[in-house]
Short mmCIF file of C-alpha atoms and ligand atoms in Angstrom, two decimals:
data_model
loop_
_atom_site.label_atom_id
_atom_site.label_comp_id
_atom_site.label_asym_id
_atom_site.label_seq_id
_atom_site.Cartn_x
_atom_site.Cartn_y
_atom_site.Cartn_z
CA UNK A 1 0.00 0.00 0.00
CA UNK A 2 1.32 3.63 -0.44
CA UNK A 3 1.49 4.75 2.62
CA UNK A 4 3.42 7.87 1.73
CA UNK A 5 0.22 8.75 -1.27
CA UNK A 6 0.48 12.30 -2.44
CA UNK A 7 3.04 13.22 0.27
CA UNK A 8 5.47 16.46 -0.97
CA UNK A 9 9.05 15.50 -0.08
CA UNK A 10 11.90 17.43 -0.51
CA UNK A 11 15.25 15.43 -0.51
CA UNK A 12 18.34 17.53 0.50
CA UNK A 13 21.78 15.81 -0.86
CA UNK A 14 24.22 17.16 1.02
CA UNK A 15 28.25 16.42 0.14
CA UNK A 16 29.68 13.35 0.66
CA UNK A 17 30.50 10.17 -0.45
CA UNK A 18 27.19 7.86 0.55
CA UNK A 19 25.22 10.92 -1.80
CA UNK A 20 25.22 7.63 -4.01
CA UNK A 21 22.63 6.07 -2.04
CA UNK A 22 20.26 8.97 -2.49
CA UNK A 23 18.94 7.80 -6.03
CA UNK A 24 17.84 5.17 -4.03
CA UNK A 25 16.08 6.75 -1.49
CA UNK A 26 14.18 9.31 -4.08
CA UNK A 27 13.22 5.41 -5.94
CA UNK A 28 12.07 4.35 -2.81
CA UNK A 29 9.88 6.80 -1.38
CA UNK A 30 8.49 7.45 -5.50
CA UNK A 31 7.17 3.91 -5.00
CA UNK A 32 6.06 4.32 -1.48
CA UNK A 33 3.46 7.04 -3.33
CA UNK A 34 5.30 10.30 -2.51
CA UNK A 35 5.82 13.21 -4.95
CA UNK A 36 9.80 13.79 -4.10
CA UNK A 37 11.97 16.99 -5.43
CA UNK A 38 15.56 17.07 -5.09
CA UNK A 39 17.71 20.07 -3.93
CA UNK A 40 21.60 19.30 -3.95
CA UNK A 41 24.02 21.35 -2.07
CA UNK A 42 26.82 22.27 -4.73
CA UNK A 43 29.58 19.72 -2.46
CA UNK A 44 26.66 16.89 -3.36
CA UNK A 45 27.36 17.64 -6.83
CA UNK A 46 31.09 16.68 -6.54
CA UNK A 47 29.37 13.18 -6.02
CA UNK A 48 26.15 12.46 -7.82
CA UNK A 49 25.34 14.34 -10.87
CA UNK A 50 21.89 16.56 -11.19
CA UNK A 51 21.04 14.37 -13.93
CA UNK A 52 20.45 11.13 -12.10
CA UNK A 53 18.16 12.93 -9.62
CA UNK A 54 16.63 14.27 -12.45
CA UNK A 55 16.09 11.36 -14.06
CA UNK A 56 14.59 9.51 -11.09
CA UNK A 57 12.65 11.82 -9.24
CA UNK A 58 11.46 13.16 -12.83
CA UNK A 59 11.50 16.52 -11.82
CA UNK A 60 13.98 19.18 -12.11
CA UNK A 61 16.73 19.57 -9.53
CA UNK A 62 17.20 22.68 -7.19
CA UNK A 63 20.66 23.63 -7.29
CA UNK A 64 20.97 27.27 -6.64
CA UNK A 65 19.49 30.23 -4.39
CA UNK A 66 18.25 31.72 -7.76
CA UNK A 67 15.45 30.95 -9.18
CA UNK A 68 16.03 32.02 -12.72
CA UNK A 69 18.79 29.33 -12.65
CA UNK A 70 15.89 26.70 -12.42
CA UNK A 71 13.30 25.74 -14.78
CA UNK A 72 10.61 25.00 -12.38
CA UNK A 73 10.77 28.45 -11.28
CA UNK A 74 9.95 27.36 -7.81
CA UNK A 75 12.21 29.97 -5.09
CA UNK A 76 13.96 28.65 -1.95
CA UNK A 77 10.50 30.25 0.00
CA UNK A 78 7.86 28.34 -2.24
CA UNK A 79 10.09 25.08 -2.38
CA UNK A 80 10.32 25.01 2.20
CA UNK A 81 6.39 25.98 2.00
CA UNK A 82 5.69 23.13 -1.00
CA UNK A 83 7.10 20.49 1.18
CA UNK A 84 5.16 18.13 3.85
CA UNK A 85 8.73 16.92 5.19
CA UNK A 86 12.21 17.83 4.37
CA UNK A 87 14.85 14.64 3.94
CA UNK A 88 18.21 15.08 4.40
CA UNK A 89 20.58 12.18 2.91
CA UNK A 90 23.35 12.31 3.33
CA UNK A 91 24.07 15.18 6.07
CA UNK A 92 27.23 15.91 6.56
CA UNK A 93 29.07 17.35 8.89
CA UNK A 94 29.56 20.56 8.00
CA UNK A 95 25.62 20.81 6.81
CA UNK A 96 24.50 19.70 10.61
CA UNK A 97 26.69 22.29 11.74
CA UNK A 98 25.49 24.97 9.62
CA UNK A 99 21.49 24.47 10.71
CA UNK A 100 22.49 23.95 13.81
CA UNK A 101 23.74 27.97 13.53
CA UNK A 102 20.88 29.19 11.78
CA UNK A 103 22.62 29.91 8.22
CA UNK A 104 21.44 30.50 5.12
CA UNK A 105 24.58 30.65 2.81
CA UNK A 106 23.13 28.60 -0.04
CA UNK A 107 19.82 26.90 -1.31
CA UNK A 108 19.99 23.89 0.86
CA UNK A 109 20.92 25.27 4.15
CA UNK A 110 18.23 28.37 3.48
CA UNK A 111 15.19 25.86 2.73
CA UNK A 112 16.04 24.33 6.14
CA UNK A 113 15.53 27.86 8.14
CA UNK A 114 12.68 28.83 6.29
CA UNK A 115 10.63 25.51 6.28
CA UNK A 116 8.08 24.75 9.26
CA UNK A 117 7.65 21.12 8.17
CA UNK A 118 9.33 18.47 10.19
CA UNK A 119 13.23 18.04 8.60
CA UNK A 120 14.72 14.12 9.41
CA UNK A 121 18.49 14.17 8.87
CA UNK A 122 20.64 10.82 8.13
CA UNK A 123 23.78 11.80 9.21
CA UNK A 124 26.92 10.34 6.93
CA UNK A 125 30.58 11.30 8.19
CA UNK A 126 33.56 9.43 9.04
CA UNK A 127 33.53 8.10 12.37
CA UNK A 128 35.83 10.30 14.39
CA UNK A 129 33.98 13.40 12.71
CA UNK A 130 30.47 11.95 13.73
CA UNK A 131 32.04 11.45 17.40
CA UNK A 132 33.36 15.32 17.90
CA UNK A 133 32.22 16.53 20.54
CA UNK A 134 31.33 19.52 17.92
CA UNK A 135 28.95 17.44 16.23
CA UNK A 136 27.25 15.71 19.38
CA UNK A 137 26.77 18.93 20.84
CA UNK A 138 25.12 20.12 17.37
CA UNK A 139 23.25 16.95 17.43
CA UNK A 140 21.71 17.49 20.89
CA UNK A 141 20.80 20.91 19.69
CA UNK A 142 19.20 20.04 16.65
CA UNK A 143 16.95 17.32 18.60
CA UNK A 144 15.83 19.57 21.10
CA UNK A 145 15.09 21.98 18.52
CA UNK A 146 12.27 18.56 17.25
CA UNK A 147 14.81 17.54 14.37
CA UNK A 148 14.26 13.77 13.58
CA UNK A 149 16.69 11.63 12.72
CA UNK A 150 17.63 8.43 10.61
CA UNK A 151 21.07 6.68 11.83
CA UNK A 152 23.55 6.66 11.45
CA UNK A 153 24.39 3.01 11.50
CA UNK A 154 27.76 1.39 11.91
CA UNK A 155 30.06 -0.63 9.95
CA UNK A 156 32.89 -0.15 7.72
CA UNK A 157 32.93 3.27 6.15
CA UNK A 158 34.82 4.16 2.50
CA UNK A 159 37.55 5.66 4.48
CA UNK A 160 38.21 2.03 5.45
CA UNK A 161 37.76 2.76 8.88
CA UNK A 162 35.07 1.15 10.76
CA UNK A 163 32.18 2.93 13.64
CA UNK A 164 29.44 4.69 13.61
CA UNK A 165 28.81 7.07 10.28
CA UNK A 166 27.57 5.06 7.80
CA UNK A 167 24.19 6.33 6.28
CA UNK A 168 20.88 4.54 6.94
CA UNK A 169 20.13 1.99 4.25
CA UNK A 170 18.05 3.48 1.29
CA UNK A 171 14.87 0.52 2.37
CA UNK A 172 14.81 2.20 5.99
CA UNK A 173 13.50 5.70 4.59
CA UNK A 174 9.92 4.91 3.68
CA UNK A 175 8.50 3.43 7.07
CA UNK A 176 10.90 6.39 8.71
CA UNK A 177 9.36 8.97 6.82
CA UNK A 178 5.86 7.78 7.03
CA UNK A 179 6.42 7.70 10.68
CA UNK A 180 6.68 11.48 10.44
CA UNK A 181 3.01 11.96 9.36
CA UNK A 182 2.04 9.95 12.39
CA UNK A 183 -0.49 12.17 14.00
CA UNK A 184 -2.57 11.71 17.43
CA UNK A 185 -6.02 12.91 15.69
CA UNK A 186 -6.68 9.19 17.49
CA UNK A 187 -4.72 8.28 20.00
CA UNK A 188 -5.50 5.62 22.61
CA UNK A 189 -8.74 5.19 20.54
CA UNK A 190 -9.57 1.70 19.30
CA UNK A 191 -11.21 1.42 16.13
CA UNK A 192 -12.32 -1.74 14.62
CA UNK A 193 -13.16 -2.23 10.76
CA UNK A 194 -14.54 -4.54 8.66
CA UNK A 195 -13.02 -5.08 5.12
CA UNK A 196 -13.28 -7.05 1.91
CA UNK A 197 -15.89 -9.61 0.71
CA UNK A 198 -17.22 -12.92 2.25
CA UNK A 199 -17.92 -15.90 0.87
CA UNK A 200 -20.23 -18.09 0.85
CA UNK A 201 -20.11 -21.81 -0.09
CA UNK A 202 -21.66 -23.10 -2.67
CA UNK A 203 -19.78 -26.80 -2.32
CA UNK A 204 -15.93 -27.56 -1.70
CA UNK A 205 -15.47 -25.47 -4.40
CA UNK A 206 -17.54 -22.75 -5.19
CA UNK A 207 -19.28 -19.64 -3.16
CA UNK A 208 -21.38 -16.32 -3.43
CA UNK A 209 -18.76 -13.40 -3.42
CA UNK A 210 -18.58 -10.37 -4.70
CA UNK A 211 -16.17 -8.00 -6.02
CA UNK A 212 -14.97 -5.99 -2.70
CA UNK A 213 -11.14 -6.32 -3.57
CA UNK A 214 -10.78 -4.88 0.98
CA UNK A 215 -8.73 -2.07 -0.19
CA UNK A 216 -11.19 0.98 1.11
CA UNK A 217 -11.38 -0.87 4.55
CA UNK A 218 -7.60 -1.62 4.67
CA UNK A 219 -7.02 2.05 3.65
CA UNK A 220 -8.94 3.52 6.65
CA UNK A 221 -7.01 0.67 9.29
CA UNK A 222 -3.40 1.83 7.81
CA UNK A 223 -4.65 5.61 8.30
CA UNK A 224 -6.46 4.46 11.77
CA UNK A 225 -3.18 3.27 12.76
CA UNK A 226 -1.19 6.31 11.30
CA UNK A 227 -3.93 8.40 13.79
CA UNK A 228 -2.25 6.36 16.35
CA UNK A 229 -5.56 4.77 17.14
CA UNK A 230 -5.75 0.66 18.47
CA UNK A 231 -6.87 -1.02 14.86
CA UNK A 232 -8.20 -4.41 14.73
CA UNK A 233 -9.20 -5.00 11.10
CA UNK A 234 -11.80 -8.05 10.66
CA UNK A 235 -11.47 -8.84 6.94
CA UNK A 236 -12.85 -11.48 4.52
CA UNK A 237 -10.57 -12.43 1.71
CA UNK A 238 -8.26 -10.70 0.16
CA UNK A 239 -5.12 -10.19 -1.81
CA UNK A 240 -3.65 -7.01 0.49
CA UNK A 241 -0.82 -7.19 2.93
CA UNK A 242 -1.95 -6.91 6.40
CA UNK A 243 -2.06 -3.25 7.30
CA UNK A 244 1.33 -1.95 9.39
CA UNK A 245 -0.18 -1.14 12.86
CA UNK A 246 -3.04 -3.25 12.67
CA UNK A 247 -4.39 -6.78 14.34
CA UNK A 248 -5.58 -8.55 11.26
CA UNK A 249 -8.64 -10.68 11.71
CA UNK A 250 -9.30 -13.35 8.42
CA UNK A 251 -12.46 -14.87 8.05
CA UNK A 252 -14.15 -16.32 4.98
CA UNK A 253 -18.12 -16.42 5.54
CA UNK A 254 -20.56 -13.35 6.54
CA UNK A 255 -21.05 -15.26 9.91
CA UNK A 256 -18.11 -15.69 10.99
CA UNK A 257 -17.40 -11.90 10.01
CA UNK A 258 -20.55 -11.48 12.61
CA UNK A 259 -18.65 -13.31 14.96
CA UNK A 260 -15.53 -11.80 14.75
CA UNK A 261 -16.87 -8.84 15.10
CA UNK A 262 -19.03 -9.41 18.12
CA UNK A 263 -16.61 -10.90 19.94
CA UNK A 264 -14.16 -7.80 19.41
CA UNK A 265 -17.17 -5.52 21.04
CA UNK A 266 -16.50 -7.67 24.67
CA UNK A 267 -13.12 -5.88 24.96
CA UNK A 268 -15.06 -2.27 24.24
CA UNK A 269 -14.53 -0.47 20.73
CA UNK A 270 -14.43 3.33 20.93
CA UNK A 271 -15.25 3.30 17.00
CA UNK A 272 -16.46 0.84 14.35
CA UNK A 273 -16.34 1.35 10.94
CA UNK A 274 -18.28 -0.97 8.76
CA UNK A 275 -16.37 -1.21 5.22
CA UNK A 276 -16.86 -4.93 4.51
CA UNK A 277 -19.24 -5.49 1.39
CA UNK A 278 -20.68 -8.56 3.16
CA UNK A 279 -23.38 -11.02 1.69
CA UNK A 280 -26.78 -10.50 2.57
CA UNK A 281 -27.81 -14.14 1.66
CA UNK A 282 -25.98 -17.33 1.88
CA UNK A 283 -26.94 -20.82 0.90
CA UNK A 284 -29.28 -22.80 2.90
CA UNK A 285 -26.99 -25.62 2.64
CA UNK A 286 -23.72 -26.08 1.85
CA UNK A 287 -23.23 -29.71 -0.26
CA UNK A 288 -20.82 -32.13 1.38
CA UNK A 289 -19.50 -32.78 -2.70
CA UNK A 290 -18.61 -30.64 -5.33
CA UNK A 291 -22.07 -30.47 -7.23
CA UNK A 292 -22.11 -32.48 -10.76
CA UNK A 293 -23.06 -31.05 -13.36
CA UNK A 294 -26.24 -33.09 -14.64
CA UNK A 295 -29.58 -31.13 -14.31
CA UNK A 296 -30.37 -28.59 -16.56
CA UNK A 297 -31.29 -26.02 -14.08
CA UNK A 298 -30.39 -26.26 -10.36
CA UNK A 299 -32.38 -24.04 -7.46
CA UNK A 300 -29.95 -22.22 -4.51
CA UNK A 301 -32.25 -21.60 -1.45
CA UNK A 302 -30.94 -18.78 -0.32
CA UNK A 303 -31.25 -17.66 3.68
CA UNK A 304 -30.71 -14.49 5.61
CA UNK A 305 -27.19 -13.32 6.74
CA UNK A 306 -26.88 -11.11 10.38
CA UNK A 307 -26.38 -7.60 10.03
CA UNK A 308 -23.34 -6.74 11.28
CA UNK A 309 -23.97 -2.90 11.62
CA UNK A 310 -26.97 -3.31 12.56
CA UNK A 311 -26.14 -5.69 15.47
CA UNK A 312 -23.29 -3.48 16.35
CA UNK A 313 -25.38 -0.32 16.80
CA UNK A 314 -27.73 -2.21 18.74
CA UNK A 315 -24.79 -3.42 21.05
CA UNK A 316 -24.78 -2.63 24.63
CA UNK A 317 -20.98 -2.15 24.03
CA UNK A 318 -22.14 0.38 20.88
CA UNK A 319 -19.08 2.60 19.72
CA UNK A 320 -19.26 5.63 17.57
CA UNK A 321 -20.62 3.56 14.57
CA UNK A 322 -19.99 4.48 11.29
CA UNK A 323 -21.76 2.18 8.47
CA UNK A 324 -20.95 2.47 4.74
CA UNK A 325 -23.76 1.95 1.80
CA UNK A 326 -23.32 0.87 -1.95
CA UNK A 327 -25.76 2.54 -4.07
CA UNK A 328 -26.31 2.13 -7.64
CA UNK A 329 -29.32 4.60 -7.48
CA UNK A 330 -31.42 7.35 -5.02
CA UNK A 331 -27.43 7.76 -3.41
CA UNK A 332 -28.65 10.02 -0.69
CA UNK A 333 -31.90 8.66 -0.14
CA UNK A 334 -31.10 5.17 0.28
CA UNK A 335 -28.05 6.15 2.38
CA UNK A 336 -30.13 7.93 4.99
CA UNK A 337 -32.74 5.28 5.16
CA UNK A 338 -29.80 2.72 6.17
CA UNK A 339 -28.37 5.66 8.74
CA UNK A 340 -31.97 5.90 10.25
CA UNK A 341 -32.97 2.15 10.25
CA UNK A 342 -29.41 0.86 11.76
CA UNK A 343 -29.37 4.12 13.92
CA UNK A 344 -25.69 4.90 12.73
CA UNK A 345 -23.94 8.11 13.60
CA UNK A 346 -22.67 8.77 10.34
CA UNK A 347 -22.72 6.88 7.22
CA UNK A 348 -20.33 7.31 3.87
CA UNK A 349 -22.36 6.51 0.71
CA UNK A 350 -20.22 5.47 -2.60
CA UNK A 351 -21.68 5.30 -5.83
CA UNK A 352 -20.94 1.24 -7.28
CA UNK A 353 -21.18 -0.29 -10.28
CA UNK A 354 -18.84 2.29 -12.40
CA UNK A 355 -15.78 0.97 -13.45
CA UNK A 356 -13.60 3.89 -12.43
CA UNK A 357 -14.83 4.12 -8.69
CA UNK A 358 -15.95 2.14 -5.28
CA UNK A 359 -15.42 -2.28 -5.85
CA UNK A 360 -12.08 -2.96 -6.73
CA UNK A 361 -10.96 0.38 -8.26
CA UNK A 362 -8.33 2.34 -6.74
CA UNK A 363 -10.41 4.98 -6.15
CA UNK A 364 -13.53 6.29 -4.50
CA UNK A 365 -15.77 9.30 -4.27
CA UNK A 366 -17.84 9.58 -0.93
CA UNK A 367 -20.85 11.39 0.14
CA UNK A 368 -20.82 11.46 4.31
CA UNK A 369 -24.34 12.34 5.97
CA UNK A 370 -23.74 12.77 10.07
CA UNK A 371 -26.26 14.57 12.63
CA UNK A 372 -28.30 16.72 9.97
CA UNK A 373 -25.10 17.42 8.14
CA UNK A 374 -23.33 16.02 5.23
CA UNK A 375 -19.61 16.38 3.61
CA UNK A 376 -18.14 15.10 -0.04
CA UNK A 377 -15.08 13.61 -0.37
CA UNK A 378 -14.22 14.04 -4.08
CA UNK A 379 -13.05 11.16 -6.25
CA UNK A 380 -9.69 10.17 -5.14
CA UNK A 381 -6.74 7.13 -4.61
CA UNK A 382 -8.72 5.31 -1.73
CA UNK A 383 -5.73 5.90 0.92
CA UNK A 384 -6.66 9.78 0.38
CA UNK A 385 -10.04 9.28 1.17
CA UNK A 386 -9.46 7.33 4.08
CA UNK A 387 -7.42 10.12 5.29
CA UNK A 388 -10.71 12.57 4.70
CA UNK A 389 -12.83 10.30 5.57
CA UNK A 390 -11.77 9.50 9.07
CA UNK A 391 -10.69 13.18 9.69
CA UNK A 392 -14.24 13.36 9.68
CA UNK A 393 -14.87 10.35 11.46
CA UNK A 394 -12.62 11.60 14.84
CA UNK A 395 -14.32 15.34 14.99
CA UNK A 396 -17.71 13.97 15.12
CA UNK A 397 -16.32 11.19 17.24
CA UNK A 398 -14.76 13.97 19.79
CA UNK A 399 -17.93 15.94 19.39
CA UNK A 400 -19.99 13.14 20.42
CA UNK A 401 -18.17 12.66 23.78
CA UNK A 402 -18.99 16.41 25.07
O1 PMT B 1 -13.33 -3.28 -1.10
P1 PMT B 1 -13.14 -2.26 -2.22
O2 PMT B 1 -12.88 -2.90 -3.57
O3 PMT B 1 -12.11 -1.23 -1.87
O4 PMT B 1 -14.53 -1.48 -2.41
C1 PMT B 1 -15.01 -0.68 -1.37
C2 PMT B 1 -16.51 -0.87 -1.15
C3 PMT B 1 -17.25 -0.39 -2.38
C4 PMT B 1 -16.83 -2.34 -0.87
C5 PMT B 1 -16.86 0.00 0.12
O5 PMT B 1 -16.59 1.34 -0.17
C6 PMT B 1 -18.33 -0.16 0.50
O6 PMT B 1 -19.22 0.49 -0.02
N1 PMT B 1 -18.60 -1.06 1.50
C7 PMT B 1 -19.95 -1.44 1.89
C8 PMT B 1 -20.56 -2.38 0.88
C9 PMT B 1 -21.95 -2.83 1.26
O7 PMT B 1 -22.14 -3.99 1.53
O8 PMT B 1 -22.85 -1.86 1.30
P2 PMT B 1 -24.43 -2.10 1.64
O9 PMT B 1 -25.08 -0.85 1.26
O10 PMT B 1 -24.89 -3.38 1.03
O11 PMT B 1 -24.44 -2.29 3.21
C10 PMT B 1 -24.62 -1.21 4.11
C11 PMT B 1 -23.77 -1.39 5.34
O12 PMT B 1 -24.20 -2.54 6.07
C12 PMT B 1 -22.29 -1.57 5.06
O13 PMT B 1 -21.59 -0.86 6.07
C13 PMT B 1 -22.07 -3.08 5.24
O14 PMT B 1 -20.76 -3.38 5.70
C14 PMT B 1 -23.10 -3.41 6.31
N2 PMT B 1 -23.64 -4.79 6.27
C15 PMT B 1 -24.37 -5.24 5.22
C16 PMT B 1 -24.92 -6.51 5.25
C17 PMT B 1 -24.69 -7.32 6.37
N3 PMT B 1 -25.18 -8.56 6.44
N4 PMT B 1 -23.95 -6.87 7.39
C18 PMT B 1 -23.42 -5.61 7.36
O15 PMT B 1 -22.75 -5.21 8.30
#
């Protein structure tokens, strides 16, 4: 999942000789979602050439204090407001020590005193320099000023001498940096969600699904979790990774989702979010063998699946619950009717049935209706609607508890 979706990151190469591992880094936090610039401090360019960060971050490279000198036309003031986080990799020595002093003597350096975003350095020196007692005592100042930091680690360095310097392998940066967007919209709050399909046998071999492919519900448990909320994530199945931060819960039929479910209410849910597309019907029986195929026509009896939602809200555990609704048709009409009959606090209708949107796109579009009020969340990579979505979710949440 892209944890780090539509995230502006501005990556700082400072000299020195691990600015090789940098291409890497931009690669890695591309593919992690993030829209990444590069700045290079004119030492970094001893080492890496503006071409290669060019060429894999896609965008032009910031180089100079001037703007005229860039295409993008973007100045040092619009480049530190642009970005959501600030990388540094590699930072040397002489960079830490120069925001550590407050200058601005080139573009690098000046983006760093001008930016209010949160700036994580990786440190890269040799491992006498790292040691001075002029760079720990820049290092303490720059973490009590709330500067984050990634390594360094140890090992042998390209000096050939071996300690603590090295910079932080390219593959730490993404679940370092998405660490930084952690907020506590949600702390100590535990939310639990229900994702994906169900199925429901047919015979050994075949069941009622549908085409839920989980991602909206695993979207709002990796953003749950990034709220610092307590996720548990109840999901039928699917082909997604567990969610980072999140107790994963598999089942396979709508009842056992029911279960699941219930039994997560004993231990007291602050919030439950009901994203599953779950079966309304399953067979009445389930055949022992795999049915042949001899009659021309064949007859399913079909019986009555629980409500989940509905047997949540009805809970004398109830959270803040939150129920979802697929509409083909009447979106706002049919939505409220399912908010009113389940008694819901809010509920977030999608459109379904369009290719482009909702079941197993990678997008959605949401209307939200709440207490006589109603938001839209605009058609968007599910992961950003998630983030609206529950954004929404916690201030009516807080606003129910006063
Ligand atoms: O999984 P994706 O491919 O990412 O697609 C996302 C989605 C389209 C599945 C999701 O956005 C969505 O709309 N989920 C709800 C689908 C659904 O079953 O809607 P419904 O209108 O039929 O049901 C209304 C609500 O009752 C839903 O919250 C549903 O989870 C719940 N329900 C329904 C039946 C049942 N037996 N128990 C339930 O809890």
């Amino acid at each position: 999942m892209d944890f780090l979706l539509s995230k502006k990151l501005l990556l700082i190469v400072t000299g020195g000789v691990a600015a090789y591992k940098s291409p890497e880094i931009v690669r890695k936090l591309r593919s992690a979602g993030a829209d990444v610039r590069v700045a290079m401090t004119s030492a970094a360019q001893e080492f890496v050439t503006e071409l290669t960060f060019q060429a894999v971050s896609g965008q032009d490279v910031f180089t100079s204090l001037f703007v005229g000198e860039t295409d993008s036309g973007m100045g040092h003031i619009e480049l530190a407001r642009w970005a959501d986080a600030i990388i540094v990799a590699p930072a040397s020595a002489d960079f830490i020590s120069q925001i550590a002093t407050g200058q601005a003597k080139d573009l690098a350096s000046t983006i760093c005193l001008a930016s209010t975003s949160p700036i994580l350095l990786a440190p890269a020196m040799n491992q006498q320099m790292w040691k001075n007692l002029a760079t720990q005592a820049n290092i303490k100042k720059l973490k009590q000023r709330g500067f984050l930091f990634n390594g360094p680690s140890s090992g042998e360095q390209a000096c050939g001498e071996v300690g603590l310097g090295r910079l932080a392998e390219p593959e730490t940066f993404v679940a370092v940096v998405s660490d930084m967007f952690k907020t506590n919209h949600l702390s100590g709050s535990k939310i639990l969600i229900t994702a994906g399909p169900t199925q429901e046998p047919i015979d050994p071999v075949r069941y009622i699904g549908n085409r839920s492919s989980g991602l909206m519900g695993y979207c709002l448990a990796s953003v749950a979790a990034e709220m610092s909320a307590i996720v548990t994530l109840v999901s039928g199945p699917t082909a997604l990774p567990a969610p980072k931060g999140a107790s994963l819960i598999a089942v396979n039929t709508a009842r056992q989702m029911f279960k699941a479910t219930l039994r997560e209410l004993d231990s007291k849910q602050d919030i439950f979010i009901g994203a599953a597309a779950v079966a309304d019907y399953t067979p009445v029986k389930t055949a022992m063998n795999k049915i042949k195929k001899i009659e021309e026509t064949i007859t399913l009896e079909m019986k009555k699946n629980p409500d989940i939602l509905a047997a949540v809200s009805q809970h004398p555990n109830r959270p803040f619950t939150v129920g979802f609704a697929a509409e083909t048709e009447n979106l706002e009409r049919n939505a409220m009717n399912k908010m009113k009959k389940k008694e819901l606090n809010m509920i977030a209708a999608n459109l379904v049935g369009l290719s482009d949107q909702g079941f197993g796109s990678s997008k959605n579009e949401l209307f939200v209706f709440y207490k006589r009020s109603k938001s839209h969340i605009p058609r968007a990579e599910k992961l950003q609607v998630a983030r609206s979505l529950l954004n929404l979710i916690a201030k009516n949440y807080k606003a129910s508890k006063k």
